[in-house]
Each structure stands twice: as C-alpha cells, then as structure tokens.
Short mmCIF file of C-alpha atoms in Angstrom, two decimals:
data_model
loop_
_atom_site.label_atom_id
_atom_site.label_comp_id
_atom_site.label_asym_id
_atom_site.label_seq_id
_atom_site.Cartn_x
_atom_site.Cartn_y
_atom_site.Cartn_z
CA MET A 91 14.68 -28.52 -52.46
CA ALA A 92 12.73 -30.40 -49.90
CA GLN A 93 12.69 -28.82 -46.49
CA CYS A 94 13.87 -31.07 -43.68
CA ARG A 95 11.78 -30.92 -40.54
CA ARG A 96 12.68 -32.42 -37.21
CA SER A 97 9.88 -33.63 -35.02
CA THR A 98 10.42 -33.50 -31.31
CA VAL A 99 8.70 -35.61 -28.70
CA SER A 100 7.87 -33.82 -25.48
CA HIS A 101 8.43 -35.87 -22.37
CA CYS A 102 6.30 -35.57 -19.27
CA SER A 103 8.19 -33.61 -16.60
CA LEU A 104 7.49 -31.47 -13.59
CA PRO A 105 7.02 -27.78 -14.33
CA ALA A 106 9.85 -25.45 -13.45
CA GLU A 107 9.90 -24.04 -9.96
CA SER A 108 8.50 -20.52 -9.73
CA PHE A 109 8.57 -18.29 -6.65
CA PHE A 110 7.00 -14.92 -5.97
CA ILE A 111 9.58 -14.18 -3.27
CA PRO A 112 13.16 -14.34 -4.64
CA GLU A 113 14.60 -15.34 -1.25
CA THR A 114 12.53 -18.54 -1.27
CA ARG A 115 14.98 -20.15 -3.70
CA THR A 116 17.62 -20.30 -0.96
CA LEU A 117 15.39 -22.56 1.11
CA PHE A 118 14.41 -24.53 -1.99
CA ASN A 119 18.06 -25.33 -2.78
CA GLN A 120 18.50 -26.66 0.74
CA LEU A 121 15.32 -28.72 0.36
CA GLU A 122 16.77 -30.33 -2.76
CA GLU A 123 19.95 -31.15 -0.85
CA LEU A 124 17.90 -32.71 1.96
CA SER A 125 16.04 -34.85 -0.57
CA HIS A 126 19.33 -36.01 -2.09
CA ARG A 127 21.04 -36.78 1.23
CA SER A 128 18.14 -38.78 2.66
CA GLY A 129 17.08 -40.49 -0.57
CA VAL A 130 13.48 -39.31 -0.34
CA SER A 131 11.29 -37.35 -2.71
CA ARG A 132 11.10 -33.58 -2.54
CA ALA A 133 7.53 -33.82 -1.26
CA VAL A 134 8.49 -36.16 1.58
CA ALA A 135 11.49 -33.98 2.45
CA PHE A 136 9.21 -30.93 2.65
CA GLU A 137 6.65 -32.68 4.86
CA ASP A 138 9.38 -33.92 7.20
CA PHE A 139 10.90 -30.44 7.36
CA LEU A 140 7.54 -29.01 8.43
CA SER A 141 6.92 -31.77 10.99
CA ALA A 142 10.42 -31.51 12.47
CA SER A 143 10.17 -27.71 12.70
CA VAL A 144 6.79 -27.85 14.45
CA ALA A 145 8.11 -30.47 16.87
CA ALA A 146 11.24 -28.38 17.52
CA LEU A 147 9.07 -25.42 18.52
CA GLY A 148 7.04 -27.83 20.66
CA HIS A 149 10.08 -29.04 22.62
CA PRO A 150 10.08 -30.81 25.04
CA LEU A 151 6.43 -31.90 24.81
CA MET A 152 6.76 -32.96 21.16
CA GLU A 153 10.16 -34.63 21.39
CA ASP A 154 8.78 -38.05 20.40
CA ASP A 155 7.29 -36.53 17.23
CA TYR A 156 10.66 -35.02 16.38
CA LEU A 157 12.60 -38.24 16.90
CA GLN A 158 10.12 -40.19 14.80
CA THR A 159 10.30 -37.64 11.96
CA ILE A 160 14.10 -37.53 11.71
CA GLU A 161 14.56 -41.31 11.77
CA LYS A 162 14.81 -41.58 7.99
CA HIS A 163 17.30 -38.69 7.83
CA LYS A 164 19.98 -40.02 10.23
CA ASP A 165 22.12 -42.08 7.84
CA GLY A 166 25.58 -40.83 6.90
CA LYS A 167 28.45 -39.02 8.55
CA PRO A 168 27.78 -36.17 10.97
CA GLY A 169 27.58 -32.92 9.04
CA LYS A 170 26.53 -34.72 5.86
CA ARG A 171 23.30 -36.31 7.07
CA GLY A 172 19.81 -35.22 6.17
CA VAL A 173 19.10 -34.37 9.80
CA ASP A 174 21.93 -31.85 9.69
CA LYS A 175 20.33 -30.19 6.69
CA LEU A 176 16.99 -30.07 8.54
CA ALA A 177 18.57 -27.96 11.26
CA GLU A 178 20.20 -25.71 8.68
CA MET A 179 16.90 -25.24 6.87
CA PHE A 180 15.14 -24.21 10.07
CA ALA A 181 17.76 -21.54 10.71
CA THR A 182 17.44 -20.35 7.10
CA LEU A 183 13.65 -20.17 7.39
CA VAL A 184 13.85 -17.99 10.52
CA ASN A 185 16.40 -15.68 8.90
CA LEU A 186 14.39 -15.31 5.68
CA MET A 187 11.16 -14.66 7.55
CA THR A 188 12.90 -12.03 9.65
CA GLU A 189 14.43 -10.41 6.58
CA THR A 190 11.37 -10.38 4.30
CA ARG A 191 8.39 -10.58 6.73
CA GLU A 192 6.77 -12.70 4.02
CA ASP A 193 5.22 -16.18 3.81
CA ILE A 194 8.31 -18.12 2.69
CA LEU A 195 6.76 -21.51 3.47
CA GLY A 196 3.65 -20.92 1.39
CA ASP A 197 5.72 -19.66 -1.52
CA LEU A 198 7.92 -22.77 -1.37
CA PHE A 199 4.88 -25.04 -1.05
CA GLN A 200 3.05 -23.66 -4.09
CA GLY A 201 6.11 -23.05 -6.24
CA SER A 202 7.89 -26.40 -5.84
CA ILE A 203 5.57 -28.95 -4.21
CA THR A 204 1.95 -28.69 -5.39
CA TYR A 205 2.19 -26.37 -8.44
CA GLY A 206 -1.46 -25.57 -7.77
CA GLU A 207 -2.49 -29.25 -7.76
CA LYS A 208 -6.23 -29.72 -7.04
CA GLY A 209 -6.71 -25.97 -7.27
CA GLN A 210 -4.48 -25.38 -4.25
CA PHE A 211 -3.42 -21.84 -5.09
CA LEU A 212 -2.64 -19.52 -2.19
CA THR A 213 -4.09 -16.02 -2.13
CA PRO A 214 -1.33 -13.50 -2.97
CA GLY A 215 -0.08 -11.45 -0.04
CA PRO A 216 -1.24 -8.04 -1.36
CA ILE A 217 -4.79 -9.39 -1.78
CA CYS A 218 -4.73 -10.75 1.78
CA ARG A 219 -3.62 -7.36 3.09
CA MET A 220 -6.31 -5.58 1.10
CA MET A 221 -9.01 -7.87 2.48
CA ALA A 222 -7.70 -7.45 6.02
CA ARG A 223 -7.83 -3.67 5.74
CA MET A 224 -11.38 -3.88 4.42
CA SER A 225 -12.64 -5.99 7.32
CA VAL A 226 -10.39 -5.42 10.36
CA PRO A 227 -10.59 -2.19 12.40
CA GLU A 228 -7.38 -0.18 12.39
CA GLU A 229 -7.63 0.99 15.99
CA GLN A 230 -5.55 -1.29 18.23
CA THR A 231 -7.80 -3.23 20.60
CA GLY A 232 -5.16 -4.66 22.92
CA ILE A 233 -5.32 -7.98 24.73
CA GLU A 234 -8.29 -6.89 26.91
CA ASP A 235 -10.54 -6.46 23.89
CA ARG A 236 -9.08 -9.32 21.90
CA ARG A 237 -11.29 -10.75 19.19
CA SER A 238 -11.13 -14.06 17.35
CA ILE A 239 -10.68 -14.27 13.60
CA ASN A 240 -11.13 -17.50 11.67
CA ASP A 241 -10.00 -18.78 8.28
CA CYS A 242 -11.77 -22.09 7.59
CA ALA A 243 -9.43 -22.98 4.70
CA CYS A 244 -6.25 -21.34 5.92
CA GLY A 245 -3.61 -22.73 3.56
CA SER A 246 -0.34 -21.36 4.93
CA GLY A 247 -2.12 -18.80 7.10
CA ARG A 248 -1.70 -15.73 4.91
CA MET A 249 -5.10 -14.26 5.71
CA LEU A 250 -4.38 -14.56 9.42
CA LEU A 251 -0.94 -13.01 9.02
CA ALA A 252 -2.44 -10.07 7.15
CA ALA A 253 -4.95 -9.50 9.95
CA ALA A 254 -2.13 -9.78 12.50
CA GLU A 255 -0.31 -6.88 10.84
CA ILE A 256 -3.24 -4.70 11.95
CA GLN A 257 -4.30 -6.43 15.17
CA PRO A 258 -1.35 -8.48 16.54
CA ASN A 259 -3.11 -9.17 19.85
CA TRP A 260 -6.11 -10.96 18.39
CA HIS A 261 -6.85 -14.69 18.52
CA PHE A 262 -6.12 -16.33 15.15
CA VAL A 263 -7.87 -19.60 14.25
CA GLY A 264 -7.13 -21.56 11.09
CA GLN A 265 -8.55 -24.82 9.76
CA ASP A 266 -7.49 -27.00 6.84
CA VAL A 267 -7.86 -30.59 5.62
CA ASP A 268 -4.21 -30.68 4.50
CA ARG A 269 -1.79 -31.50 7.32
CA ARG A 270 0.98 -29.65 5.52
CA CYS A 271 -1.10 -26.47 5.58
CA VAL A 272 -1.78 -26.93 9.28
CA ASN A 273 1.94 -27.19 9.99
CA MET A 274 2.77 -24.17 7.79
CA THR A 275 0.17 -22.02 9.52
CA ALA A 276 1.33 -23.14 12.97
CA LEU A 277 4.91 -22.24 12.07
CA ASN A 278 3.93 -18.89 10.61
CA LEU A 279 1.97 -18.02 13.76
CA GLY A 280 4.41 -19.57 16.23
CA LEU A 281 7.56 -17.96 14.84
CA ARG A 282 5.79 -14.57 15.01
CA ASN A 283 4.60 -15.28 18.58
CA LEU A 284 0.96 -14.83 17.55
CA TYR A 285 -1.70 -16.41 19.75
CA GLY A 286 -3.79 -18.86 17.77
CA HIS A 287 -5.12 -22.35 17.14
CA VAL A 288 -4.72 -24.36 13.96
CA VAL A 289 -7.11 -27.26 13.39
CA TRP A 290 -6.43 -30.21 11.13
CA GLY A 291 -9.87 -31.24 9.95
CA ASN A 292 -12.78 -30.68 7.62
CA SER A 293 -14.47 -27.35 8.33
CA LEU A 294 -17.72 -28.40 6.62
CA ALA A 295 -17.98 -31.70 8.50
CA ASN A 296 -16.69 -30.07 11.71
CA THR A 297 -14.00 -32.71 12.24
CA SER A 298 -10.87 -32.20 14.30
CA ASP A 299 -7.96 -34.66 14.13
CA LEU A 300 -5.34 -32.35 15.64
CA ILE A 301 -5.25 -28.88 17.22
CA LEU A 302 -2.03 -26.90 17.55
CA GLU A 303 -1.90 -23.87 19.83
CA THR A 304 0.65 -21.09 19.25
CA GLY A 305 1.77 -17.91 20.92
CA ARG A 306 1.76 -18.82 24.59
CA VAL A 307 5.44 -19.41 25.27
CA HIS A 308 5.62 -21.26 28.57
CA ILE A 309 8.49 -21.18 31.02
CA TRP A 310 10.08 -24.27 29.44
CA GLY A 311 10.10 -22.59 26.03
CA ASN A 312 7.67 -24.43 23.77
CA ALA A 313 5.95 -22.08 21.28
CA ILE A 314 3.63 -24.73 19.80
CA ARG A 315 1.52 -27.20 21.75
CA LYS A 316 -1.03 -29.91 21.06
CA VAL A 317 -4.33 -29.12 22.76
CA ASN A 318 -7.77 -30.71 22.95
CA ARG A 319 -10.01 -27.80 21.98
CA VAL A 320 -10.17 -24.26 20.67
CA PRO A 321 -11.23 -21.95 23.53
CA LEU A 322 -14.29 -19.81 22.99
CA PRO A 323 -14.07 -16.02 23.35
CA ASN A 324 -14.53 -14.95 26.97
CA ARG A 325 -16.93 -12.15 26.13
CA GLU A 326 -20.68 -11.83 26.44
CA PRO A 327 -22.47 -11.86 23.08
CA LYS A 328 -23.62 -8.48 21.82
CA GLN A 329 -27.35 -7.90 21.98
CA ILE A 330 -29.08 -6.27 19.03
CA ASP A 331 -32.36 -4.45 19.56
CA VAL A 332 -34.75 -5.42 16.79
CA THR A 333 -37.85 -3.85 18.33
CA PRO A 334 -39.62 -1.65 15.75
CA PRO A 335 -40.31 2.01 16.61
CA PRO A 336 -43.59 2.38 18.58
CA ASN A 337 -45.15 4.78 16.05
CA LEU A 338 -45.24 2.14 13.29
CA SER A 339 -47.97 -0.37 12.72
CA PRO A 340 -47.06 -4.09 12.40
CA GLU A 341 -48.06 -4.03 8.73
CA SER A 342 -45.58 -1.27 7.90
CA THR A 343 -42.63 -3.16 9.35
CA ASP A 344 -42.75 -5.69 6.53
CA SER A 345 -41.12 -3.20 4.17
CA MET A 346 -38.68 -1.69 6.68
CA PRO A 347 -34.93 -1.77 5.98
CA ILE A 348 -33.18 -4.27 8.23
CA ARG A 349 -30.66 -2.69 10.64
CA SER A 350 -28.02 -4.53 12.66
CA GLY A 351 -26.55 -2.54 15.54
CA ASN A 352 -24.97 0.68 14.27
CA ASN A 353 -24.49 -0.65 10.75
CA PRO A 354 -26.25 0.93 7.76
CA PRO A 355 -29.69 -0.56 6.98
CA ILE A 356 -29.83 -3.52 4.63
CA ILE A 357 -32.42 -2.90 1.94
CA PRO A 358 -34.37 -6.10 1.14
CA PRO A 359 -34.23 -7.06 -2.55
CA ASP A 360 -37.21 -6.43 -4.76
CA GLU A 361 -38.64 -9.91 -5.22
CA THR A 362 -40.69 -8.80 -8.21
CA GLY A 363 -37.81 -7.42 -10.25
CA PRO A 364 -34.59 -8.85 -11.66
CA THR A 365 -31.52 -9.03 -9.43
CA LYS A 366 -28.44 -7.04 -10.32
CA GLN A 367 -24.84 -7.88 -9.50
CA LEU A 368 -22.78 -5.23 -7.77
CA GLU A 369 -20.42 -3.51 -10.19
CA LEU A 370 -16.97 -3.33 -8.59
CA PHE A 371 -15.09 -1.60 -11.38
#
C-alpha cells in the first residue's frame, strides 16, 4: 500500500511574541488594541506610545510634541479612541514598573517589535546587575560625591538602572542611535526619578540630535526636559603620581609594573612570548 504524504507550504509570518517578564503581556495586549483602534502598525503604535509618554512627563514644555503625536489616534468616539488607550497604557506601564521593578519597556520592545532585528538584543537584567556589582562601589556616595556613569549604546537603559540600584544618586548618561531606545531610557530614568541625560546620536561620530534630561522635577512638574548639552562633572580631575622612586635608575623603569593610583600594578605583556587569553571558567 502506497503511503500518502501531505506536503505543507510554510508561509512567511512574524515570530510569536516572547517575553521574559510575564507581566509584559498585559501591556502588549493593550498595544495590540491601540494598533487596531488607530489603524496603524504595531511598530508605529509602540513608537507613538513612547513619544506620547515622554511628552506627558515633559508637560507643559513638551505639549506641542504630545499633540502632534496623538493626532493620528483621535478618531472615534470618546472612550473608544486610540488616544484613550494611550492614556490607559501609560497607567499600566507605571503600575507594572512599580510592581515588578523590571524593564517592562525593553521586554516589550525586544519581544514584540524588533525580535532582535539587526542584532538588537538587550542584555538580560541579571547580567546587568552582575556587571554593575563588579564595577560600581557598594558604599553610598550621596549627592555630594555624585559620579557620572555612561552607557554609549544604552538600549532601554538596563545597565544604568542596574547601577542605580547600587548608587541611586549618581548621574546616568545614555546614548543610542535609535530614537525608540532614547525614549525608553528616558522613561525608565524619569519614572524612577533618576538624574540623567539621554542622547539621541552616534556615539562613535559624537553626534547629538536630541538630549533629554531626567530626574530634576521642577515646580511645574515636568520630569523630562529637552536640553542643549550634557553637563560635565563639577569635580577636579584626580592627579596620579607617575614619578618613579628616586632609588631607581632610568633604565630600570622600562621593566617596572605600571601602577595607577591605589590600583594593583599592571604587568606589561611579554612581547617576545605568545599572548594568553584570561580563563574565566
């Protein structure tokens, strides 16, 4: 008896949504409803949600940005319009961030918008926290001894958020070429009342098309502002004494270990021998 086989043709389709934070799906469902109500793609709905949320936190100075963003979401009856869903999504975002203390926006962005397109994968939260604990001092410095920390490809700002868990009074600076990432980082910093600056531009080319400042809530209430520059730290640079000990001859200093401040000496590599990669595990 001949065996009957059925051939199936696979159709091109978007991959299924996948989230690391279960609560993210609540915001995703509202995003889908916004897309349906306003007749725009999911990607456009997400970008407009970010822009409207940033402008809402920038009220009243960013009111024109808000009105321009919601223009395409105003059709329909009150309560059933896309703009109504935008307000609901903002409230949901605040509640989920308060409940989980996690990066809901970044999870939604990677799991339902980009799917890692162009290698745009965000560093998992536990890895960010591990790196922060390896590089940020645990002793609280306070506002007087505030330091600046920079992520030149910040994504949704996870590295900065991880550092803020240890040093909440520091100055957090993020840069990214993707405007969506700039808005996500600004929201993540602004809703946590963290002082920082987020730059939309190319870190390698040192371009700056937009700078958003967060964490200085003024008397009229805006938590995000457009500014013209990122302020430099108001501290004198540390001086490092590189003078060799007086009992050594100039010839002997060529083979000395290099020391920076109180850090352990850095042993120069042996140029005559093969290099060896550090074994981590």
